[in-house]
Short mmCIF file of C-alpha atoms and ligand atoms in Angstrom, two decimals:
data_model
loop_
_atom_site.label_atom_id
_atom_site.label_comp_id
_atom_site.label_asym_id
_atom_site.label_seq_id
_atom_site.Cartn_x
_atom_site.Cartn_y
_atom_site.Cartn_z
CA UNK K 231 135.62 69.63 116.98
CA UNK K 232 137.81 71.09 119.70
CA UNK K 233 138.66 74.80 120.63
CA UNK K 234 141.41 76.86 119.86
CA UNK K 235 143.02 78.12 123.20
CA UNK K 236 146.21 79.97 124.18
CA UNK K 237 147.31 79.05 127.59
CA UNK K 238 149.76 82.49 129.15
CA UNK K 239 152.51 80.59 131.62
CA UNK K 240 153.66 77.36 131.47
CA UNK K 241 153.93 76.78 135.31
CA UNK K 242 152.61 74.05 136.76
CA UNK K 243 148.48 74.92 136.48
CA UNK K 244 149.20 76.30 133.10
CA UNK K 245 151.71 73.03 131.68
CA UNK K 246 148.39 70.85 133.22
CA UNK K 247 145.68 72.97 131.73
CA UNK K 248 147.48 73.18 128.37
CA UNK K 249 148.41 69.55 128.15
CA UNK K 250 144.79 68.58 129.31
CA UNK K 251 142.98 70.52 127.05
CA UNK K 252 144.98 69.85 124.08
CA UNK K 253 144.53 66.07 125.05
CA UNK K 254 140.72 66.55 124.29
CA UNK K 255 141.01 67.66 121.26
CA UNK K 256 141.44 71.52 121.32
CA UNK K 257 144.45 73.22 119.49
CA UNK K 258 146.36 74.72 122.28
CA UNK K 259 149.04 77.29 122.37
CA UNK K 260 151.21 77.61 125.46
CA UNK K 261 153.38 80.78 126.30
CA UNK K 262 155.35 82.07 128.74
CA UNK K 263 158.00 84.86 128.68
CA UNK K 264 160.47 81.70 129.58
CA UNK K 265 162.12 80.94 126.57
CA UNK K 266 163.18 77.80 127.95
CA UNK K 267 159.73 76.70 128.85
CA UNK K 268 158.43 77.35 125.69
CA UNK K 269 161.04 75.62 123.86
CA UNK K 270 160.14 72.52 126.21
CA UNK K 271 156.76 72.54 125.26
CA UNK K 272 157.22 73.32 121.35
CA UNK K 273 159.22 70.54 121.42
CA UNK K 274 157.14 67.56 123.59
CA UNK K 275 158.41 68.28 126.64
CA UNK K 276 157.04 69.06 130.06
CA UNK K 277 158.39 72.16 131.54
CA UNK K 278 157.64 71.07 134.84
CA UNK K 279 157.67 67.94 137.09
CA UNK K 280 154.69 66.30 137.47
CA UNK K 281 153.42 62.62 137.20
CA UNK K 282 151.92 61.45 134.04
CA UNK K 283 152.12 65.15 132.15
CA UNK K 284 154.91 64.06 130.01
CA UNK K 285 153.30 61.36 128.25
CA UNK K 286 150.52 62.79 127.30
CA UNK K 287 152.30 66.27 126.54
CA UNK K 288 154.44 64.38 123.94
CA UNK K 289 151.32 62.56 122.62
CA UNK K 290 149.66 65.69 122.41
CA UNK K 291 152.71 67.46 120.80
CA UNK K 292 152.98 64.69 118.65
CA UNK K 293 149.19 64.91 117.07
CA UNK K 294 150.00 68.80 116.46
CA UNK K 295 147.15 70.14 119.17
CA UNK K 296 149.65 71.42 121.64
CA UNK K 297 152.55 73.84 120.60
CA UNK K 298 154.09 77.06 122.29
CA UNK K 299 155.46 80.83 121.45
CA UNK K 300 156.76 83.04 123.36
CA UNK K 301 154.59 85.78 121.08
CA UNK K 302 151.83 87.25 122.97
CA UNK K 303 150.16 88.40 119.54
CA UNK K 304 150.49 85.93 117.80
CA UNK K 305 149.22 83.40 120.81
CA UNK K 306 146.02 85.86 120.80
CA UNK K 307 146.12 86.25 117.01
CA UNK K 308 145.85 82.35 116.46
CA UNK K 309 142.89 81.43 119.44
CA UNK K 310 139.11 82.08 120.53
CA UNK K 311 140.53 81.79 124.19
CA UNK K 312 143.59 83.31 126.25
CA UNK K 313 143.20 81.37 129.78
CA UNK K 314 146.10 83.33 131.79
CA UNK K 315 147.56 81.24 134.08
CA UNK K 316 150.98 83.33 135.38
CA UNK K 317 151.53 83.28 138.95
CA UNK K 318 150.37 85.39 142.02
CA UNK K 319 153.31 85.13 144.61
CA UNK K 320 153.36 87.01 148.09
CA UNK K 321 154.79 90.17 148.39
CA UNK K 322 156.99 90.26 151.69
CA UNK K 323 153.80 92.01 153.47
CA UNK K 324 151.62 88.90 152.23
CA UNK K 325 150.11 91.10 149.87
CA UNK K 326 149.37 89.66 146.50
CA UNK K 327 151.72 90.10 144.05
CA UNK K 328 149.51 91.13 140.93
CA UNK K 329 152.50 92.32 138.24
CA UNK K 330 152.68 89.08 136.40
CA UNK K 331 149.19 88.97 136.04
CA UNK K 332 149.29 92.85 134.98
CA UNK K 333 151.92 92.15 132.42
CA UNK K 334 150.39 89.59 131.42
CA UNK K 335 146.71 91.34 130.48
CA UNK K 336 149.03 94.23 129.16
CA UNK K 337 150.03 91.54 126.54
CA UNK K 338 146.96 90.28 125.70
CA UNK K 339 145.31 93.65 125.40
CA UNK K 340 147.82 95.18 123.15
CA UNK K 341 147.32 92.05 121.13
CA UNK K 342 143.69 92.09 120.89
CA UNK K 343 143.93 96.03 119.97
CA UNK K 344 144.99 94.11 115.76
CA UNK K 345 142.62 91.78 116.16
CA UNK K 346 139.11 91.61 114.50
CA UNK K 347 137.39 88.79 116.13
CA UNK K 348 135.81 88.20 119.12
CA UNK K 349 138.18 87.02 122.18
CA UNK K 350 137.44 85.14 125.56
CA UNK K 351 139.72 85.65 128.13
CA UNK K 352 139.52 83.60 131.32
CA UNK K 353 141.45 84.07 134.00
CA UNK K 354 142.66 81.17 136.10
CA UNK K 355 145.24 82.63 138.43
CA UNK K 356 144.21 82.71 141.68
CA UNK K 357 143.16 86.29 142.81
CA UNK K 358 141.00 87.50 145.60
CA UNK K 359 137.69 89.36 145.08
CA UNK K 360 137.44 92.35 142.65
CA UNK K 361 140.99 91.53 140.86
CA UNK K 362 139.45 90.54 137.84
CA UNK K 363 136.45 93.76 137.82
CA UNK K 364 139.23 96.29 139.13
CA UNK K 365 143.07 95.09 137.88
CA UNK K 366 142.52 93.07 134.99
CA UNK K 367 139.40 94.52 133.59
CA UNK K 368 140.80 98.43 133.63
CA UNK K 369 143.90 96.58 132.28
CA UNK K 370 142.52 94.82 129.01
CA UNK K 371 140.74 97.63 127.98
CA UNK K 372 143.13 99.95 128.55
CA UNK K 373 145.79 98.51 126.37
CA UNK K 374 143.02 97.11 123.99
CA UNK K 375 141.05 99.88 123.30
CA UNK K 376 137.75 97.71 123.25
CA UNK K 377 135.34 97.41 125.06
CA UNK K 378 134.77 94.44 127.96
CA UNK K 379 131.10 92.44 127.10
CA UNK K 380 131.10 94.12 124.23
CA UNK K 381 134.20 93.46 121.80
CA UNK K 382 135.28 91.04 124.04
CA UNK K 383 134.29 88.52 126.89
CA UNK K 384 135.93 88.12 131.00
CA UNK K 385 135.40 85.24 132.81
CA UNK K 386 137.24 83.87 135.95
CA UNK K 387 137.67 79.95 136.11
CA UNK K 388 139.55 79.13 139.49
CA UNK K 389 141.63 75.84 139.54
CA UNK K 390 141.79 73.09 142.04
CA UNK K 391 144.41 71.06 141.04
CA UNK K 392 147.04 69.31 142.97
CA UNK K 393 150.73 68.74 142.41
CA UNK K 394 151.21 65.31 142.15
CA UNK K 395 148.07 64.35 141.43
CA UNK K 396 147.25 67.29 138.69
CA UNK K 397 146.35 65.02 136.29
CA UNK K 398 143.67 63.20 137.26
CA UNK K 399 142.52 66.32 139.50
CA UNK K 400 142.23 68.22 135.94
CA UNK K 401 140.33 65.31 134.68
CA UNK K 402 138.35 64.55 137.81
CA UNK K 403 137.76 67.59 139.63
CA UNK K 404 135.39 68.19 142.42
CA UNK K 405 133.28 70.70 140.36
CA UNK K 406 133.98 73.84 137.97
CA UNK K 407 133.58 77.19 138.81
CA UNK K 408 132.89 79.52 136.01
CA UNK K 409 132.65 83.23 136.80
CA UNK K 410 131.41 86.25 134.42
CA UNK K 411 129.47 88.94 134.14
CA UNK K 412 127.44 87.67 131.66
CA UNK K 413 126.56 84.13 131.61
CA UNK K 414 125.93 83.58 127.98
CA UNK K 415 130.11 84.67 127.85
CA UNK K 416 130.60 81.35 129.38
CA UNK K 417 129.24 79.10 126.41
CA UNK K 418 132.65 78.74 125.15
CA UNK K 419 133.94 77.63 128.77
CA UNK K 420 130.71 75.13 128.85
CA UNK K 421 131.65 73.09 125.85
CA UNK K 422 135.18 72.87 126.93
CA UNK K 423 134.39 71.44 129.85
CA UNK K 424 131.52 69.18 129.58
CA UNK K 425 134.07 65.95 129.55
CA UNK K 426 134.60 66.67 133.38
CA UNK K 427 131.67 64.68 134.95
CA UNK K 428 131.57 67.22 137.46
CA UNK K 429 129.09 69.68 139.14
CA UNK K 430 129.56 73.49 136.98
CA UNK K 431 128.78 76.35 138.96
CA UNK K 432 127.92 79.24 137.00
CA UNK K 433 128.47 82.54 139.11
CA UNK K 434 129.26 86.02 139.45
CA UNK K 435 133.12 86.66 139.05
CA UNK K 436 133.70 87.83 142.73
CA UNK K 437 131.82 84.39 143.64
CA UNK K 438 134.21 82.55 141.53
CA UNK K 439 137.03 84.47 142.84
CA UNK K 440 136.46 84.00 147.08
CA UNK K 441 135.30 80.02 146.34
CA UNK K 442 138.75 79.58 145.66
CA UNK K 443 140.14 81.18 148.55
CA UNK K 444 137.39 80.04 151.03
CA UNK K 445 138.18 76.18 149.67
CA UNK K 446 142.15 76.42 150.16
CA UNK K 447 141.74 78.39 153.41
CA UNK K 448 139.85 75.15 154.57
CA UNK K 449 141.93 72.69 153.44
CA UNK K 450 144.92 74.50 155.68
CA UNK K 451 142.71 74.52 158.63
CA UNK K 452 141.73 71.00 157.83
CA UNK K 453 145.19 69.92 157.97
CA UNK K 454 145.95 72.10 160.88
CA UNK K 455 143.14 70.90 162.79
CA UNK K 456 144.05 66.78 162.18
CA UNK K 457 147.70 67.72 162.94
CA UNK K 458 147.06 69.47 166.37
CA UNK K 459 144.45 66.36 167.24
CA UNK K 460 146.83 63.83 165.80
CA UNK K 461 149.46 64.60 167.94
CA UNK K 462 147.74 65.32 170.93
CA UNK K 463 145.76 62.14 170.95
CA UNK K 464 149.28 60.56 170.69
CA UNK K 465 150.76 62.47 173.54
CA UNK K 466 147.84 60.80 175.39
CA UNK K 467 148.74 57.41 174.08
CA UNK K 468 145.31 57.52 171.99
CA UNK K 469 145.13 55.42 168.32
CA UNK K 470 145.00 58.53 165.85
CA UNK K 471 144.04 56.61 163.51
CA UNK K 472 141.19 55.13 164.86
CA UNK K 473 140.32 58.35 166.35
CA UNK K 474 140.42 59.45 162.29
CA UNK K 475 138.58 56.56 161.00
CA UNK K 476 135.41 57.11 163.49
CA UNK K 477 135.43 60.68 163.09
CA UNK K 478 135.58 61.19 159.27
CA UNK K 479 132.71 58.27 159.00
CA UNK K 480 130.39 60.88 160.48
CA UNK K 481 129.23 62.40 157.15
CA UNK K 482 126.16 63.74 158.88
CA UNK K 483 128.00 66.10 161.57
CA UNK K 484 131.65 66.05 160.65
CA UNK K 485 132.29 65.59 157.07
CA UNK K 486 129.13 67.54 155.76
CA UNK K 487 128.16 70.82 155.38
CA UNK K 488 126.89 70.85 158.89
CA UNK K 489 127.94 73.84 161.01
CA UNK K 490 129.27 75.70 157.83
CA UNK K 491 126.76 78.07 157.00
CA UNK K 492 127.96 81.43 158.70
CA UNK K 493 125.49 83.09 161.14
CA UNK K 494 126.01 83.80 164.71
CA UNK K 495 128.50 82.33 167.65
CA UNK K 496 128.54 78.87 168.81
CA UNK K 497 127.38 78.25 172.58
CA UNK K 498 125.53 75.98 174.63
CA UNK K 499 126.61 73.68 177.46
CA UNK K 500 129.17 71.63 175.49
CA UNK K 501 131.61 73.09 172.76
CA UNK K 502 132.90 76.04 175.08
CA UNK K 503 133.60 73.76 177.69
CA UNK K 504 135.42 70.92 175.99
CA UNK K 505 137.31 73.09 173.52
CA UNK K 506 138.58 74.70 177.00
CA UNK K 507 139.13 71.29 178.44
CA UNK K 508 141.26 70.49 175.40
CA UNK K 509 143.07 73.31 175.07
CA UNK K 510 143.91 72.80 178.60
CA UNK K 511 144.94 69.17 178.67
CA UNK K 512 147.36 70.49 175.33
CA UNK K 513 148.94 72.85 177.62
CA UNK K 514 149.74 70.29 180.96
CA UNK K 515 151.03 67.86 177.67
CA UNK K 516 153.72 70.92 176.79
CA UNK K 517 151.65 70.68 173.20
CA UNK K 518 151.04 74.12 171.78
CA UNK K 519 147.60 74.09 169.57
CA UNK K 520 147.26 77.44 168.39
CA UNK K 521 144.51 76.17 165.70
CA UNK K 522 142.16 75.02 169.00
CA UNK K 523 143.01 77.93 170.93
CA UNK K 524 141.92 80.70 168.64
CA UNK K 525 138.48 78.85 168.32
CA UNK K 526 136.84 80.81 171.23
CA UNK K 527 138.92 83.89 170.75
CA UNK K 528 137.55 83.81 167.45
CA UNK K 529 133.95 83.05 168.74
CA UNK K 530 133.91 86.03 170.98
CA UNK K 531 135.23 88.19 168.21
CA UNK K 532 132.44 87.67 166.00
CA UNK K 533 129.64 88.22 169.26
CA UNK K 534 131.58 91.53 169.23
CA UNK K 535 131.28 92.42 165.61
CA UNK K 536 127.41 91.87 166.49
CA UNK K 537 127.32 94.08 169.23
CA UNK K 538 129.45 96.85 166.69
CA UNK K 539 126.75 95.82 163.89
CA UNK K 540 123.94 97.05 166.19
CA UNK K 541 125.23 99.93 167.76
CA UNK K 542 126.23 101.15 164.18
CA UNK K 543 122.36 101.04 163.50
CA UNK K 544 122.33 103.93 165.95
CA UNK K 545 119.35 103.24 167.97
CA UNK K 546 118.67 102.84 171.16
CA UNK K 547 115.43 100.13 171.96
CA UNK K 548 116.78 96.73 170.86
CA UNK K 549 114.51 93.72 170.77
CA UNK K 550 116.39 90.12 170.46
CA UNK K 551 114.14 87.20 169.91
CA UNK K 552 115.96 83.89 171.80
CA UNK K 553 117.98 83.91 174.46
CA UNK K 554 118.75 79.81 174.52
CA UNK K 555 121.88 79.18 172.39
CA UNK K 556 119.13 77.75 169.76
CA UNK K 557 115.87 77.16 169.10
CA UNK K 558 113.67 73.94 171.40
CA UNK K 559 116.10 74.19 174.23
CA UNK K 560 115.78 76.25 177.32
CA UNK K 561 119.29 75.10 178.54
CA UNK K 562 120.61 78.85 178.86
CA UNK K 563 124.62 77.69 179.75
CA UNK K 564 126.98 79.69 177.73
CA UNK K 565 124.23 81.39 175.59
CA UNK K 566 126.20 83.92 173.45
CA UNK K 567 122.70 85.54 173.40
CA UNK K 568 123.56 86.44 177.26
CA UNK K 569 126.94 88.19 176.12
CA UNK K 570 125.46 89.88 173.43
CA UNK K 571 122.36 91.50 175.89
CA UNK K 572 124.66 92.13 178.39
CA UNK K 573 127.18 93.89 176.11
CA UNK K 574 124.32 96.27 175.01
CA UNK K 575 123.09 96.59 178.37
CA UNK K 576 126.23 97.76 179.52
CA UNK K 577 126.61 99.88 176.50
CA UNK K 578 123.43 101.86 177.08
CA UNK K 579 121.18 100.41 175.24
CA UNK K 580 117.83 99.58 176.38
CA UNK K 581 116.89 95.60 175.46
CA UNK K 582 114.13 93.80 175.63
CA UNK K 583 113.89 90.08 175.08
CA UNK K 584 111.60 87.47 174.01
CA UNK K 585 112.28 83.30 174.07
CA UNK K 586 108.96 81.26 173.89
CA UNK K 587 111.13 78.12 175.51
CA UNK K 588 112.80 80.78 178.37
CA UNK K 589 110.08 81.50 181.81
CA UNK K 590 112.60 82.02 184.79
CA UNK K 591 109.32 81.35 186.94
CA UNK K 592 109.20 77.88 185.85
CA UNK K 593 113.15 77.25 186.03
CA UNK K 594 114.34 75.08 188.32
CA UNK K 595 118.14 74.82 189.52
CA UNK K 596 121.63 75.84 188.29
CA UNK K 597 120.01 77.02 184.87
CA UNK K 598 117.85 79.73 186.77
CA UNK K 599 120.51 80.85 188.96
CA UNK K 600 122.95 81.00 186.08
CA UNK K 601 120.65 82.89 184.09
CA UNK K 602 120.19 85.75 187.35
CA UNK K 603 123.94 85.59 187.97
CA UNK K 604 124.33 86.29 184.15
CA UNK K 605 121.67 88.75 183.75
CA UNK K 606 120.19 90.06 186.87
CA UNK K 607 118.35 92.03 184.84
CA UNK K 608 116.39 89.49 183.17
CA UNK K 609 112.89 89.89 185.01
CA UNK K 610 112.58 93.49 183.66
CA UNK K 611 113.68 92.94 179.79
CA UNK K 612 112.44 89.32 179.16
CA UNK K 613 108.70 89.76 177.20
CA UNK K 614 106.48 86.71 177.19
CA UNK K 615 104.81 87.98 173.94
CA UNK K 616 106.74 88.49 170.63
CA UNK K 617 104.77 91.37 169.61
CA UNK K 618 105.35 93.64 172.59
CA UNK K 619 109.11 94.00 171.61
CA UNK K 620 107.98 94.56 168.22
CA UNK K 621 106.34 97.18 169.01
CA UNK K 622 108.60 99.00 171.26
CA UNK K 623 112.04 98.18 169.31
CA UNK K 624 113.53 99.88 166.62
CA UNK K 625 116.35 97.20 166.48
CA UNK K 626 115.14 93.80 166.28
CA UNK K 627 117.72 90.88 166.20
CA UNK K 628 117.10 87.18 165.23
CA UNK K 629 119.10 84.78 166.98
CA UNK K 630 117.07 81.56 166.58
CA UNK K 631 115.37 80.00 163.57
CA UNK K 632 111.95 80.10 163.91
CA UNK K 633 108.54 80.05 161.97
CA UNK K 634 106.81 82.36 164.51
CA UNK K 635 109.51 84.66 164.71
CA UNK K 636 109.51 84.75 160.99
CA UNK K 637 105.78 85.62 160.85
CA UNK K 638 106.08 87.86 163.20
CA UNK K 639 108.31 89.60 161.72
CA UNK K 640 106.44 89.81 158.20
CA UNK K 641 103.94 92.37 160.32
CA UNK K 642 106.49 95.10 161.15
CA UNK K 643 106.10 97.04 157.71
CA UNK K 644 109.67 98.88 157.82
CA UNK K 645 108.84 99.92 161.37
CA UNK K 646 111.90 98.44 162.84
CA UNK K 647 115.29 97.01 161.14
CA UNK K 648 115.77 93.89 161.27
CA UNK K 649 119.28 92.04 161.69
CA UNK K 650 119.04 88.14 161.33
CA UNK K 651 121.83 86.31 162.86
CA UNK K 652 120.69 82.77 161.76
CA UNK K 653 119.46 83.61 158.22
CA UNK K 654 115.92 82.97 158.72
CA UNK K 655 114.99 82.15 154.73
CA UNK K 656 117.96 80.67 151.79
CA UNK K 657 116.59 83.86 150.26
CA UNK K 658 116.19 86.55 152.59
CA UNK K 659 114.08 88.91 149.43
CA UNK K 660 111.16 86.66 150.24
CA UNK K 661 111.11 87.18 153.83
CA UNK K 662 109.05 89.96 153.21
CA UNK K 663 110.72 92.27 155.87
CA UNK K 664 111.62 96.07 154.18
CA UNK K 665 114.45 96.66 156.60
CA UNK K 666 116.83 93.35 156.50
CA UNK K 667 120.19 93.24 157.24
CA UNK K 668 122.11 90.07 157.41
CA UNK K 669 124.99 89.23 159.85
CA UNK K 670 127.43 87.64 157.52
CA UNK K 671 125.58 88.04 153.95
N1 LIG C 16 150.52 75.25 141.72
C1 LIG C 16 149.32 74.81 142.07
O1 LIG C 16 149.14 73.70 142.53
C2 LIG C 16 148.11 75.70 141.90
C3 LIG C 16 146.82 75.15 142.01
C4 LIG C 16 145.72 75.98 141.83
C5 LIG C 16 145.89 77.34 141.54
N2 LIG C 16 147.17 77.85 141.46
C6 LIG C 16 147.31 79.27 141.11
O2 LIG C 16 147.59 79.35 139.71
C7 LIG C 16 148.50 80.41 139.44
C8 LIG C 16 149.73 79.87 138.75
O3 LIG C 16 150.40 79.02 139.65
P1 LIG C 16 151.65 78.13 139.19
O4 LIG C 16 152.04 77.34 140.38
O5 LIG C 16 151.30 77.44 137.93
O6 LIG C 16 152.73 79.30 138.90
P2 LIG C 16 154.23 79.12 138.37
O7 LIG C 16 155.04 80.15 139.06
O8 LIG C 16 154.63 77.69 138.40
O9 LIG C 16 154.11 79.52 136.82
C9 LIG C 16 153.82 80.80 136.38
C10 LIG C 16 154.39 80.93 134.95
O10 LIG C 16 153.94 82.17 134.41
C11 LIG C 16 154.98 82.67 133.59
N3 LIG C 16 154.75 84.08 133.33
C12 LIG C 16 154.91 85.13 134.18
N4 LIG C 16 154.59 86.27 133.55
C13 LIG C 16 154.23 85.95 132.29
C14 LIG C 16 153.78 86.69 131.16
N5 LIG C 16 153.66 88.01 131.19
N6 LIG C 16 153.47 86.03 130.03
C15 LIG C 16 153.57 84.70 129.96
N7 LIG C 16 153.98 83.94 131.01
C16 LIG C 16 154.31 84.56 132.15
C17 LIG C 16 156.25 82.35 134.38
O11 LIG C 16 157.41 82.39 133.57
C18 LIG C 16 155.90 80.95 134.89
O12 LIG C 16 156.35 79.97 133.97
C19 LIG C 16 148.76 81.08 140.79
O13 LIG C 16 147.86 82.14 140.95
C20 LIG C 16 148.47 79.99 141.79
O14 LIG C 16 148.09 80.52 143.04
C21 LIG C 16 148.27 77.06 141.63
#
């Protein structure tokens, strides 16, 4: 036995939705304010273009599960479920245009002021953190007069269809993202969705909300990325293609979460140096890659926001445990570790330093002498033992995953605050240190 939905704005994620949904059996209302859309729908056909939506709209139509109305009330009168669906332009600023979605919950809350039953309304339009706690929330309730949780449920449900291919995206979609407050609100959304042989992710709303953003911001830099590669291998008379075929077969490095978890800058002897060399072969090509050349800009930014982060703590002894760009490796070229010490060093602070894998003594060649050209200082502040920076710092920052620096760590009992760069522990509440702060959670 299907649900009964109302679907606000027959655009092309709301046309989709409402035509899938009704397709599985639920009764499904469409509206928009567009009187020609509705009639469309009411009548069988798709208000928009889009392959394969027609059919099954008219079948759909046909069976009586899909209709339309351009009646707000009567759309929230009818169903269990109002998905909203109306669009969120740009404003000229790039600001998000909210107004539709404002009007929209103005509609649905006046509506649900006559009615007597409980509601669901999920919002699908996409929105960036807080919009649905602090616009559509305040909105609802507003024009309702009820209470949210209470006389009636909010949940966000983010979309990930494609044009073209919204069909089968609705039908096959990577996973589904379901957002609320309360997680028993989301029963409804469960059932409705259990023919998607999918992953469900049941989260906080603001969750819901930035996984949306977060995914489409990396598809653009995805296609940014093979663009500016594409046609630079081509300018040097490379095969893209094959170039494509080897690279995306890496699922262990490339295609994989690998190097996706945020934390602190990227270093060592080998991406600096052959992003530069890229970015440099671009430029004697004439090829502009803006994409590649913001990578290290953007690196050093966030070393930066680090350096901010710790001088905001307001003390003055800072202990940072690993110098070597990452744990097991004592190679120390292009260490953002070095910037960062001597970007406090210069800033007044007093640092000490301790890396179980770093003993200038036993150095030998260019990576001792780049280590006293980078930080002449390095005799004096380097510590061979973990626990006499402990004990003098009232700052200590984690730049390398490690289960002695953890332990270690686990014996300062709030004497110190901590601020882990790498995310020592999935759950930093058991890492049993009083002061925490993470760098990017
Ligand atoms: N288009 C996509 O591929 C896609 C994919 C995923 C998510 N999204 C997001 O989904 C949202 C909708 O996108 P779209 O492309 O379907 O938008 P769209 O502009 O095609 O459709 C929006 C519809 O809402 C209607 N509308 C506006 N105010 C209304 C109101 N008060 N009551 C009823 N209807 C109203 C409009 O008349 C229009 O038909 C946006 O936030 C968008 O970012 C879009």
């Amino acid at each position: 036995m299907g649900q009964s939905i109302s679907v606000f704005g027959l655009g092309y994620v709301g046309s989709v939705s409402a035509t899938c949904l009704a397709s599985k059996g639920n009764r499904v209302l469409g509206v928009d304010v567009n009187a020609a859309k509705v009639h469309a729908m009411d009548s069988g056909q798709s208000p928009i273009v889009e392959a394969g939506l027609g059919e099954i709209l008219a079948q759909a139509n046909k069976a009586c599960h899909l209709h339309a109305t351009t009646s707000a009330t009567a759309a929230v009168h009818q169903t269990d479920i109002s998905f909203i669906c109306v669009g969120t332009p740009s404003l000229r600023n790039g600001k998000l245009d909210l107004s539709g979605v404002e009007r929209v919950c103005q509609d649905i809350g006046e509506a649900l002021r006559t009615k007597n039953t409980f509601h669901s309304v999920v919002l699908r339009s996409t929105v960036l953190p807080g919009t649905t706690d602090n616009v559509v929330l305040p909105v609802l309730e507003r024009a309702s007069g009820k209470k949210a949780g209470s006389d009636f449920a909010i949940c966000y449900n983010p979309e990930f269809l494609r044009e073209g291919t919204a069909m089968k995206d609705f039908f096959h979609p990577p996973f589904t993202v379901l957002g609320a407050r309360d997680i028993s609100q989301l029963e409804p959304l469960r059932k409705l969705y259990a023919f998607a042989n999918a992953k469900v992710f049941e989260t906080s709303v603001t969750t819901a909300e930035m996984v949306k953003y977060v995914c489409n911001a990396f598809h653009a830099v995805k296609v940014g990325f093979a663009n500016e590669v594409g046609v630079l291998a081509k300018q040097l008379g490379v095969d893209t293609e094959e170039v494509t075929k080897i690279f995306t077969s890496d699922t262990s490095l490339n295609i994989s979460p690998a190097y996706l978890s945020p934390g602190f800058a990227f270093g060592g002897s080998c991406l600096p140096k052959d992003l530069r060399a890229l970015v440099h072969c671009a430029k004697q090509n004439d090829l502009r890659v803006p994409l590649l050349e913001s990578i290290l800009p953007s690196n050093t930014e966030h070393i930066e926001r680090v350096v901010e982060n710790i001088l905001r703590i307001g003390r003055r002894k800072v202990g940072v445990l690993g110098l070597s760009f990452k744990a097991g490796t004592d190679d120390l070229r292009e260490s953002p570790i070095i910037g960062l010490v001597r970007d406090l060093w210069q800033d007044g602070v007093d640092v000490l330093v301790h890396d179980p894998d770093v003993q200038p003594d036993a150095m030998l060649g260019s990576n001792r002498e780049y280590l006293e050209r980078q930080l002449p200082q390095i005799h004096q502040i380097l510590r061979p033992h973990i626990a006499e920076v402990l004990h003098a710092c009232h700052v200590v920052v984690v730049s390398q995953k490690r289960p002695e620096f953890t332990a270690a760590l686990q014996t300062l009992n709030g004497r110190a605050t901590v601020l882990d760069l790498v995310r020592l522990n999935e759950d930093p509440a058991s890492l049993g240190v009083s002061k925490y702060r993470g760098m990017s959670w």
